[in-house]
Amino acid sequence: MSVIGHLINGQLREDSARTQDVFNPATGAASKQVALASRATVEEAVAAAQAAFPAWRDTPPMKRARIMFRFKELLEKNADRICELIGQEHGKILHDAAGELQRGIENVEYACGAPELLKGEYSKNVGPDIDSWSQFQPLGVVAGITPFNFPVMVPLWMYPMAIVCGNTFVLKPSERDPSSTLFIAELLHEAGLPAGVLNVVNGDKEAVDTLLEDARVQAVSFVGSTPIAEYIYKTATAHGKRCQALGGAKNHAIVMPDADLDNVVSSLLGAAFGSSGERCMALSVAVAVGDQVADALISRMTEAMGKLKVGAYSEMSNDFGPLITRQHKEKVVGHIDSAEAQGASVVVDGRSARIAGYEDGFFVDATLIDRVSPEMTSYKEEIFGPVLQVVRVKTMEEAMQLINDHEYGNGTCIYTRDGEAARYFCDHIQVGMVGVNIPLPVPVAYHSFGGWKRSLFGDLHAYGPDGVRFYTRRKTITQRWPSANLREGAQFSMPTMK
Ligand code: NAD
């Protein structure tokens, strides 16, 4: 069985002392193995990044950006191969993988603007013969640790921006679907990236802890589940590093009595079940305002869900694929069981999905649960599967209170025709990314992505303008070249401009 290795100092490397199986989730069979890097291997990657830093820092931003332009072209040229690798190991359908790749490419396009983004700020004559400017300097070696659910897009949230800003990078992708991540890193080298600027180490906790503890690593970007995000943030900051750690979610959609139910049903289908619900922005709770709305929603969703197709990644007519692992499938089924045991009613039950030819795949079919309440475990925790829960409330205030009380605050949305209600919702909801009649309000590459509360640890969001800030340090220089007639004697009061 082939072993997926590392990319260190521009070279593909094997390190197979410890390995782990990589599965094809549609068949349930182990198809490859991935190397789990030792502490020494990770330290070698950090050393390569450290050695590459001075020359890369001094490379003009325009030259760094040109490599990103070529990288974008190579990503587009190799799109079929990239999507195939995503499908084989993640299980998402090829059309969904293509969407993931496109969203990733948009971050590369934004990074191509580095010369403009790094221009800094300049003020002439802040005092007599005094000019002042702020410049944004790279940090040095930075690390990224990424989740399984977007093996291409989430790494592309991080390293294109970090690298065009002049940093060097060590990436630790998810060990569950590492091939597409490694392949696109090879493409960046084909685009002309010097050896050592981007290094990829596959691995588990040992690799992550090495990055968190290594004093040469200046900053850590993390995306994954909340318990690990919290651990990463605490450990990285305790070691003096800058850190942004994006965590899990429970995204609610409020359905108001005046909502356009056709739009609600079609957009909830994609947002709840697309990618098998394995998206941190998946809508997993519909909060229906009034029993009339709830009854209509349940009846129309039930009918529409009957037409959904779950299956293998390669069949473009499928709507969504399997879950990532057998253990994750058991966890999702366990959440549906617990909702039922705690009094909710399972209206559409996807627990016994059987796909002809893929009997051992990790499939759960689309599931709809009604009469869910806030005390239930399935409501409190992130399910990360194709499960939509309906909570019934009487008023919009009650719906908003529910969302504001939840520990997560990643994404949310309101369906309404009432502009005043929508505006009130946007202003007062305690969530980082908000949609109005838009189910997946994932910010475009030139805005920034991040949740509130326990969906994000740290101050800066991912990519976009916050990405530039996260991967640079501001330095402000104040300079005077006094002309002969302006030379002054010693001054002991605070300098001011009178
Ligand atoms: P995960 O937390 O299990 O793993 C993420 C990364 O952390 C992986 O690289 C993994 O190897 C590493 N890791 C896992 N356990 C670790 C440990 N004990 N110590 C150190 N490192 C460890 O997450 P996942 O299952 O790969 O991804 C799904 C989760 O990611 C969901 O909770 C989802 O909501 C979240 N997610 C969030 C966002 C966001 O932007 N907020 C985006 C995508 C996914």
Coordinates of C-alpha atoms and ligand atoms in Angstrom, one line a residue:
M1 CA 0.0 0.0 0.0
S2 CA 1.4 3.4 -0.9
V3 CA 2.5 5.7 2.0
I4 CA 1.8 9.4 1.7
G5 CA 4.9 11.2 3.1
H6 CA 6.0 14.8 3.7
L7 CA 7.3 17.7 1.6
I8 CA 10.4 19.2 3.3
N9 CA 12.8 21.7 1.8
G10 CA 11.3 21.1 -1.6
Q11 CA 11.7 17.3 -1.5
L12 CA 9.1 14.6 -1.1
R13 CA 10.1 12.4 1.9
E14 CA 9.0 9.2 3.4
D15 CA 9.1 8.7 7.2
S16 CA 7.2 5.5 7.8
A17 CA 8.2 4.5 11.3
R18 CA 4.6 5.3 12.3
T19 CA 1.8 5.2 9.7
Q20 CA -2.0 5.3 9.7
D21 CA -4.6 4.0 7.3
V22 CA -6.4 6.4 4.9
F23 CA -9.8 5.2 3.9
N24 CA -12.0 5.6 0.9
P25 CA -15.2 6.5 2.8
A26 CA -17.5 5.3 0.0
T27 CA -16.2 1.7 0.1
G28 CA -15.1 1.7 3.7
A29 CA -11.7 0.2 2.7
A30 CA -8.3 1.4 3.6
S31 CA -6.8 2.6 0.3
K32 CA -3.5 4.2 1.3
Q33 CA -1.4 4.9 4.4
V34 CA -0.1 8.2 5.7
A35 CA 3.2 8.7 7.5
L36 CA 2.9 10.2 11.0
A37 CA 5.9 12.5 11.4
S38 CA 8.2 12.2 14.4
R39 CA 9.3 15.1 16.4
A40 CA 12.7 15.0 14.6
T41 CA 11.0 15.2 11.2
V42 CA 8.9 18.2 12.2
E43 CA 12.0 19.9 13.6
E44 CA 13.7 19.3 10.3
A45 CA 10.8 21.0 8.5
V46 CA 11.0 24.0 10.9
A47 CA 14.7 24.2 10.3
A48 CA 14.2 24.2 6.5
A49 CA 11.6 27.0 6.9
Q50 CA 13.9 29.0 9.2
A51 CA 16.8 28.7 6.7
A52 CA 14.6 29.8 3.8
F53 CA 13.2 32.8 5.6
P54 CA 15.9 35.5 5.2
A55 CA 16.1 35.3 1.4
W56 CA 12.3 34.9 1.1
R57 CA 11.7 37.9 3.4
D58 CA 13.9 40.0 1.1
T59 CA 12.3 38.9 -2.1
P60 CA 10.2 41.8 -3.5
P61 CA 6.4 41.3 -3.0
M62 CA 5.8 41.5 -6.7
K63 CA 8.1 38.5 -7.3
R64 CA 6.4 36.5 -4.6
A65 CA 3.0 37.4 -6.1
R66 CA 4.1 36.2 -9.6
I67 CA 4.6 32.7 -8.1
M68 CA 1.0 32.9 -6.8
F69 CA -0.3 33.9 -10.3
R70 CA 1.4 30.7 -11.7
F71 CA 0.1 28.7 -8.8
K72 CA -3.5 29.8 -9.6
E73 CA -3.0 28.6 -13.2
L74 CA -1.6 25.3 -12.1
L75 CA -4.5 24.8 -9.7
E76 CA -7.0 25.4 -12.5
K77 CA -5.1 23.2 -14.9
N78 CA -5.0 20.3 -12.4
A79 CA -8.5 20.8 -11.1
D80 CA -9.7 17.3 -12.2
R81 CA -6.8 15.6 -10.5
I82 CA -7.3 17.6 -7.3
C83 CA -11.0 17.0 -7.1
E84 CA -10.5 13.3 -7.7
L85 CA -8.0 13.1 -4.8
I86 CA -10.5 15.0 -2.5
G87 CA -13.3 12.6 -3.6
Q88 CA -11.2 9.5 -3.0
E89 CA -10.3 10.3 0.6
H90 CA -12.9 12.8 1.8
G91 CA -15.9 11.3 -0.1
K92 CA -17.5 14.6 -1.2
I93 CA -19.1 14.6 -4.7
L94 CA -16.9 15.9 -7.5
H95 CA -19.1 19.0 -8.1
D96 CA -18.7 19.9 -4.4
A97 CA -15.0 19.3 -4.5
A98 CA -14.8 21.7 -7.5
G99 CA -16.6 24.3 -5.4
E100 CA -14.1 23.8 -2.6
L101 CA -11.2 24.2 -5.0
Q102 CA -12.7 27.4 -6.5
R103 CA -13.1 29.0 -3.1
G104 CA -9.5 28.1 -2.3
I105 CA -8.3 29.6 -5.6
E106 CA -10.0 32.8 -4.7
N107 CA -7.7 33.1 -1.7
V108 CA -4.7 32.6 -4.0
E109 CA -6.1 35.4 -6.2
Y110 CA -6.4 37.7 -3.2
A111 CA -2.8 36.8 -2.3
C112 CA -1.7 37.9 -5.8
G113 CA -2.5 41.5 -4.6
A114 CA 0.4 41.4 -2.1
P115 CA 2.2 44.4 -3.4
E116 CA -0.9 46.5 -2.9
L117 CA -1.8 44.8 0.4
L118 CA 1.7 45.4 1.9
K119 CA 2.1 49.0 0.9
G120 CA 1.7 50.3 4.4
E121 CA 0.8 53.8 5.5
Y122 CA 2.7 57.0 5.1
S123 CA 2.3 60.4 6.6
K124 CA 4.5 63.3 5.5
N125 CA 5.3 66.2 7.8
V126 CA 3.9 64.8 11.0
G127 CA 6.2 67.4 12.6
P128 CA 8.8 69.9 11.3
D129 CA 10.9 67.9 8.7
I130 CA 9.5 64.7 10.2
D131 CA 7.9 61.9 8.2
S132 CA 6.3 58.8 9.6
W133 CA 5.3 55.5 8.1
S134 CA 4.1 52.1 9.1
Q135 CA 5.3 49.0 7.4
F136 CA 4.1 45.4 7.7
Q137 CA 6.9 42.9 8.2
P138 CA 6.7 39.1 8.0
L139 CA 6.9 37.2 11.3
G140 CA 9.3 34.4 10.3
V141 CA 8.3 30.7 10.4
V142 CA 4.6 30.2 10.8
A143 CA 2.6 27.0 11.1
G144 CA -0.9 25.9 10.0
I145 CA -2.9 22.9 11.3
T146 CA -5.9 22.0 9.2
P147 CA -9.1 19.8 9.4
F148 CA -10.3 17.0 7.2
N149 CA -13.4 18.6 5.8
F150 CA -11.7 21.1 3.4
P151 CA -8.4 19.5 2.6
V152 CA -7.7 22.0 -0.2
M153 CA -9.6 25.2 0.7
V154 CA -8.6 25.6 4.4
P155 CA -4.9 25.2 3.7
L156 CA -5.4 27.8 0.9
W157 CA -6.9 30.1 3.5
M158 CA -3.5 30.1 5.2
Y159 CA -0.3 29.7 3.3
P160 CA -0.8 31.7 0.2
M161 CA -1.3 34.8 2.3
A162 CA 1.4 33.9 4.8
I163 CA 3.9 33.3 2.1
V164 CA 3.2 36.4 -0.1
C165 CA 3.6 38.4 3.1
G166 CA 7.2 37.1 3.3
N167 CA 6.9 34.3 5.9
T168 CA 7.9 30.7 5.5
F169 CA 5.4 28.0 6.4
V170 CA 5.0 24.5 7.9
L171 CA 1.6 22.9 7.3
K172 CA 0.3 19.9 9.2
P173 CA -2.8 18.8 7.2
S174 CA -5.5 16.4 8.4
E175 CA -4.2 12.8 8.5
R176 CA -7.6 11.5 7.3
D177 CA -7.4 12.9 3.7
P178 CA -3.8 14.2 3.1
S179 CA -3.2 13.5 -0.6
S180 CA -4.9 16.5 -2.2
T181 CA -3.2 18.8 0.3
L182 CA 0.2 17.4 -0.5
F183 CA -0.4 17.5 -4.2
I184 CA -1.3 21.2 -4.3
A185 CA 1.9 22.0 -2.3
E186 CA 3.9 20.2 -5.0
L187 CA 2.1 22.4 -7.6
L188 CA 3.3 25.5 -5.7
H189 CA 6.8 24.3 -6.1
E190 CA 6.2 23.7 -9.8
A191 CA 5.1 27.4 -9.9
G192 CA 8.5 28.4 -8.8
L193 CA 8.4 28.5 -5.0
P194 CA 12.0 28.2 -3.5
A195 CA 12.7 25.1 -1.4
G196 CA 11.9 25.5 2.3
V197 CA 9.3 28.3 2.0
L198 CA 6.4 25.9 2.3
N199 CA 6.9 22.5 4.0
V200 CA 4.2 19.9 4.6
V201 CA 4.5 17.4 7.5
N202 CA 1.8 14.8 7.8
G203 CA 1.1 13.5 11.3
D204 CA -0.9 13.5 14.5
K205 CA -0.7 15.0 18.0
E206 CA 3.1 14.5 18.1
A207 CA 3.6 16.7 15.0
V208 CA 1.2 19.3 16.3
D209 CA 2.8 19.5 19.7
T210 CA 6.2 19.9 18.2
L211 CA 5.0 22.9 16.2
L212 CA 3.3 24.4 19.3
E213 CA 6.5 24.1 21.4
D214 CA 9.2 25.0 18.9
A215 CA 10.5 28.5 19.7
R216 CA 11.3 29.1 16.0
V217 CA 7.6 29.0 15.1
Q218 CA 6.2 32.6 15.5
A219 CA 2.5 32.0 14.9
V220 CA 0.0 29.3 14.5
S221 CA -3.2 29.2 12.4
F222 CA -5.6 26.4 13.3
V223 CA -8.9 25.2 12.0
G224 CA -10.7 22.2 13.5
S225 CA -13.0 21.2 16.4
T226 CA -13.5 23.4 19.4
P227 CA -11.8 21.2 22.1
I228 CA -8.6 21.0 19.9
A229 CA -8.9 24.7 18.9
E230 CA -8.9 25.7 22.6
Y231 CA -6.0 23.4 23.4
I232 CA -4.0 24.8 20.4
Y233 CA -4.7 28.4 21.4
K234 CA -3.8 27.9 25.1
T235 CA -0.6 26.0 24.3
A236 CA 0.6 28.2 21.4
T237 CA 0.0 31.4 23.4
A238 CA 1.6 29.9 26.5
H239 CA 4.7 29.4 24.3
G240 CA 4.6 33.1 23.3
K241 CA 3.1 32.6 19.8
R242 CA 0.5 34.6 18.0
C243 CA -2.5 32.2 17.4
Q244 CA -5.8 32.1 15.7
A245 CA -7.8 28.9 16.3
L246 CA -11.1 28.4 14.5
G247 CA -13.4 25.8 16.1
G248 CA -16.7 24.1 15.7
A249 CA -20.2 25.3 15.1
K250 CA -24.0 25.0 15.5
N251 CA -25.5 27.2 12.8
H252 CA -29.2 28.2 13.2
A253 CA -31.5 29.5 10.5
I254 CA -34.5 31.4 11.8
V255 CA -37.6 30.9 9.6
M256 CA -40.0 33.8 10.0
P257 CA -43.7 33.5 9.3
D258 CA -43.3 35.8 6.2
A259 CA -40.4 33.8 4.7
D260 CA -40.5 32.6 1.1
L261 CA -40.8 28.9 1.9
D262 CA -39.7 27.8 -1.6
N263 CA -36.3 29.6 -1.1
V264 CA -36.1 28.3 2.5
V265 CA -36.6 24.6 1.4
S266 CA -34.3 24.7 -1.5
S267 CA -31.5 26.5 0.3
L268 CA -31.9 24.5 3.5
L269 CA -31.5 21.2 1.5
G270 CA -28.0 22.3 0.2
A271 CA -26.9 24.0 3.4
A272 CA -27.9 21.2 5.8
F273 CA -27.0 18.1 3.7
G274 CA -24.4 19.3 1.2
S275 CA -21.0 17.7 1.9
S276 CA -23.0 15.4 4.2
G277 CA -23.2 18.2 6.7
E278 CA -19.5 18.1 7.3
R279 CA -19.1 21.9 6.9
C280 CA -18.4 24.3 9.8
M281 CA -21.0 26.6 8.1
A282 CA -23.6 23.8 7.6
L283 CA -27.1 24.9 8.8
S284 CA -27.9 22.3 11.4
V285 CA -30.9 23.9 13.2
A286 CA -34.0 25.4 11.7
V287 CA -35.8 27.6 14.2
A288 CA -39.4 27.9 13.1
V289 CA -41.3 30.9 14.5
G290 CA -44.8 29.6 15.1
D291 CA -46.3 26.1 14.7
Q292 CA -47.8 27.0 11.3
V293 CA -44.4 27.7 9.8
A294 CA -42.9 24.6 11.5
D295 CA -45.6 22.3 10.1
A296 CA -45.3 23.7 6.6
L297 CA -41.5 23.5 6.7
I298 CA -41.6 19.9 8.0
S299 CA -44.0 18.8 5.3
R300 CA -42.2 20.5 2.5
M301 CA -38.7 19.4 3.6
T302 CA -39.9 15.8 4.0
E303 CA -41.1 15.7 0.4
A304 CA -38.0 17.4 -1.0
M305 CA -35.7 15.1 1.0
G306 CA -37.3 12.1 -0.6
K307 CA -35.5 13.1 -3.8
L308 CA -32.0 13.6 -2.4
K309 CA -29.3 11.2 -3.6
V310 CA -26.5 10.0 -1.4
G311 CA -23.7 8.0 -2.9
A312 CA -20.1 7.8 -4.1
Y313 CA -18.1 10.9 -5.0
S314 CA -17.6 10.0 -8.7
E315 CA -21.4 10.1 -9.6
M316 CA -22.1 13.7 -10.4
S317 CA -25.9 13.2 -10.0
N318 CA -25.4 12.4 -6.3
D319 CA -26.1 15.3 -3.9
F320 CA -23.8 14.3 -1.1
G321 CA -21.4 11.5 -0.1
P322 CA -20.5 9.4 2.9
L323 CA -19.1 10.6 6.3
I324 CA -15.3 10.6 6.8
T325 CA -14.8 7.5 9.0
R326 CA -16.7 4.6 10.5
Q327 CA -16.3 6.2 14.0
H328 CA -17.7 9.5 12.8
K329 CA -20.7 7.7 11.3
E330 CA -21.3 6.0 14.6
K331 CA -21.1 9.3 16.4
V332 CA -23.7 10.9 14.0
V333 CA -26.1 7.9 14.4
G334 CA -25.6 8.2 18.1
H335 CA -26.8 11.8 18.1
I336 CA -29.9 10.8 16.2
D337 CA -30.5 8.0 18.7
S338 CA -30.1 10.4 21.6
A339 CA -32.4 13.0 20.2
E340 CA -35.1 10.3 19.8
A341 CA -34.4 9.0 23.3
Q342 CA -34.7 12.5 24.8
G343 CA -38.1 13.1 23.2
A344 CA -37.6 14.6 19.8
S345 CA -39.3 13.1 16.8
V346 CA -37.3 11.7 13.9
V347 CA -39.4 12.6 10.8
V348 CA -37.0 11.5 8.1
D349 CA -34.6 8.8 9.3
G350 CA -31.3 8.3 7.5
R351 CA -29.7 5.9 9.9
S352 CA -30.2 2.8 7.7
A353 CA -28.8 4.1 4.5
R354 CA -27.7 1.3 2.1
I355 CA -26.1 2.1 -1.2
A356 CA -25.9 -0.7 -3.7
G357 CA -22.3 -1.6 -4.5
Y358 CA -21.1 0.5 -1.5
E359 CA -22.5 -1.6 1.4
D360 CA -19.5 -1.0 3.7
G361 CA -19.3 2.8 3.0
F362 CA -19.8 5.3 5.9
F363 CA -23.2 6.6 4.7
V364 CA -25.9 8.2 6.7
D365 CA -28.8 9.5 4.6
A366 CA -30.5 12.9 5.1
T367 CA -32.3 13.1 8.5
L368 CA -34.9 15.5 9.8
I369 CA -35.7 15.8 13.5
D370 CA -38.6 17.8 14.8
R371 CA -39.4 19.1 18.3
V372 CA -35.8 19.4 19.4
S373 CA -35.2 21.4 22.5
P374 CA -32.2 23.2 23.9
E375 CA -31.5 20.7 26.7
M376 CA -31.0 17.8 24.3
T377 CA -27.4 16.6 23.7
S378 CA -28.0 16.6 19.9
Y379 CA -28.8 20.3 20.2
K380 CA -25.9 21.3 22.4
E381 CA -23.2 19.5 20.5
E382 CA -22.0 19.8 17.0
I383 CA -23.2 16.7 15.0
F384 CA -21.3 17.3 11.8
G385 CA -23.5 15.0 9.7
P386 CA -26.5 15.2 7.3
V387 CA -29.0 16.0 10.1
L388 CA -31.3 19.0 10.3
Q389 CA -33.0 19.6 13.6
V390 CA -36.1 21.8 14.0
V391 CA -36.8 23.8 17.1
R392 CA -40.2 25.4 17.5
V393 CA -40.5 28.9 19.1
K394 CA -43.2 31.5 19.4
T395 CA -41.4 34.7 18.6
M396 CA -38.3 36.1 16.8
E397 CA -36.9 37.3 20.2
E398 CA -37.1 33.7 21.5
A399 CA -35.3 32.5 18.4
M400 CA -32.6 35.0 18.7
Q401 CA -32.2 34.3 22.4
L402 CA -31.7 30.6 21.6
I403 CA -28.9 31.5 19.2
N404 CA -27.3 34.0 21.5
D405 CA -27.3 31.4 24.4
H406 CA -25.5 28.7 22.3
E407 CA -21.8 28.2 23.0
Y408 CA -21.0 28.4 19.3
G409 CA -21.3 31.5 17.2
N410 CA -19.9 30.7 13.7
G411 CA -22.7 31.3 11.2
T412 CA -26.4 32.0 11.2
C413 CA -29.2 33.2 8.9
I414 CA -32.7 34.6 8.9
Y415 CA -35.3 33.9 6.3
T416 CA -37.8 36.8 6.1
R417 CA -39.3 39.4 3.8
D418 CA -39.2 42.0 6.5
G419 CA -36.3 44.4 6.2
E420 CA -36.7 45.8 9.7
A421 CA -36.6 42.4 11.3
A422 CA -33.5 41.4 9.2
R423 CA -31.7 44.6 10.2
Y424 CA -32.5 44.1 13.9
F425 CA -31.2 40.5 13.6
C426 CA -27.9 41.5 11.9
D427 CA -27.3 44.2 14.6
H428 CA -28.1 42.1 17.7
I429 CA -27.2 38.5 16.9
Q430 CA -24.1 37.2 18.7
V431 CA -22.6 35.3 15.7
G432 CA -19.6 36.2 13.5
M433 CA -21.0 35.4 10.0
V434 CA -24.7 36.3 9.2
G435 CA -26.9 35.7 6.3
V436 CA -30.2 37.3 5.3
N437 CA -32.0 34.8 3.0
I438 CA -28.5 33.4 2.4
P439 CA -27.9 30.0 4.0
L440 CA -24.1 29.7 3.9
P441 CA -22.8 33.2 4.5
V442 CA -19.1 32.2 3.9
P443 CA -17.3 35.5 3.4
V444 CA -15.6 35.9 0.0
A445 CA -11.8 36.0 -0.1
Y446 CA -11.5 39.7 0.2
H447 CA -13.4 39.8 3.5
S448 CA -12.4 37.6 6.4
F449 CA -13.8 34.4 7.9
G450 CA -14.4 33.9 11.6
G451 CA -17.0 33.0 14.2
W452 CA -17.6 34.4 17.7
K453 CA -17.8 32.8 21.1
R454 CA -16.3 29.3 21.2
S455 CA -16.1 29.1 17.4
L456 CA -12.9 31.2 17.4
F457 CA -10.1 31.6 19.9
G458 CA -7.9 34.7 19.1
D459 CA -8.6 38.2 17.8
L460 CA -8.1 38.0 14.1
H461 CA -10.3 36.2 11.6
A462 CA -8.9 34.0 8.8
Y463 CA -7.9 35.2 5.3
G464 CA -8.8 38.5 3.6
P465 CA -7.6 41.7 5.4
D466 CA -7.4 40.0 8.8
G467 CA -5.1 37.4 7.1
V468 CA -2.6 40.1 6.1
R469 CA -2.7 41.5 9.7
F470 CA -2.3 38.0 11.2
Y471 CA 0.8 37.2 9.1
T472 CA 2.6 40.5 9.6
R473 CA 3.9 42.7 12.4
R474 CA 3.4 46.4 12.2
K475 CA 6.5 48.6 12.5
T476 CA 6.1 52.4 12.6
I477 CA 9.1 54.5 11.7
T478 CA 9.4 58.2 12.4
Q479 CA 12.2 60.0 10.6
R480 CA 13.7 63.5 10.7
W481 CA 16.2 65.0 8.4
P482 CA 16.3 68.5 9.8
S483 CA 17.2 71.4 7.6
A484 CA 19.9 73.7 9.1
N485 CA 17.5 76.5 10.2
L486 CA 15.3 74.0 12.2
R487 CA 17.8 72.5 14.5
E488 CA 16.5 72.8 18.1
G489 CA 18.0 72.5 21.5
A490 CA 17.1 69.7 24.0
Q491 CA 13.4 69.4 24.8
F492 CA 12.2 67.8 28.1
S493 CA 8.5 68.0 27.6
M494 CA 6.5 65.4 25.6
P495 CA 7.0 66.3 21.9
T496 CA 3.8 67.8 20.4
M497 CA 2.8 69.7 17.4
K498 CA 1.7 73.1 18.6
Ligands
NAD1 P1 -10.0 18.0 14.5 O1 -10.1 19.0 15.6 O2 -10.2 16.6 14.9 O3 -8.6 18.0 13.7 C1 -8.1 19.2 13.2 C2 -6.6 19.1 13.2 O4 -6.1 19.0 14.6 C3 -6.0 17.9 12.4 O5 -4.9 18.3 11.7 C4 -5.7 16.9 13.5 O6 -4.6 16.1 13.2 C5 -5.3 17.8 14.7 N1 -5.6 17.2 16.0 C6 -6.6 16.3 16.3 N2 -6.5 16.0 17.6 C7 -5.5 16.6 18.1 C8 -4.9 16.6 19.4 N3 -5.4 15.9 20.4 N4 -3.8 17.4 19.6 C9 -3.3 18.1 18.6 N5 -3.8 18.1 17.4 C10 -4.9 17.4 17.1 O7 -11.1 18.4 13.4 P2 -11.6 17.6 12.2 O8 -12.5 16.5 12.6 O9 -10.5 17.3 11.2 O10 -12.5 18.7 11.5 C11 -13.8 18.9 11.8 C12 -14.0 20.0 12.8 O11 -13.4 21.2 12.2 C13 -15.5 20.4 13.0 O12 -15.6 20.7 14.4 C14 -15.7 21.7 12.2 O13 -16.7 22.5 12.7 C15 -14.3 22.3 12.3 N6 -14.1 23.3 11.3 C16 -14.2 24.6 11.6 C17 -14.0 25.5 10.6 C18 -14.0 27.0 10.9 O14 -13.6 27.8 10.1 N7 -14.5 27.4 12.1 C19 -13.7 25.1 9.3 C20 -13.7 23.8 9.0 C21 -13.9 22.8 10.0

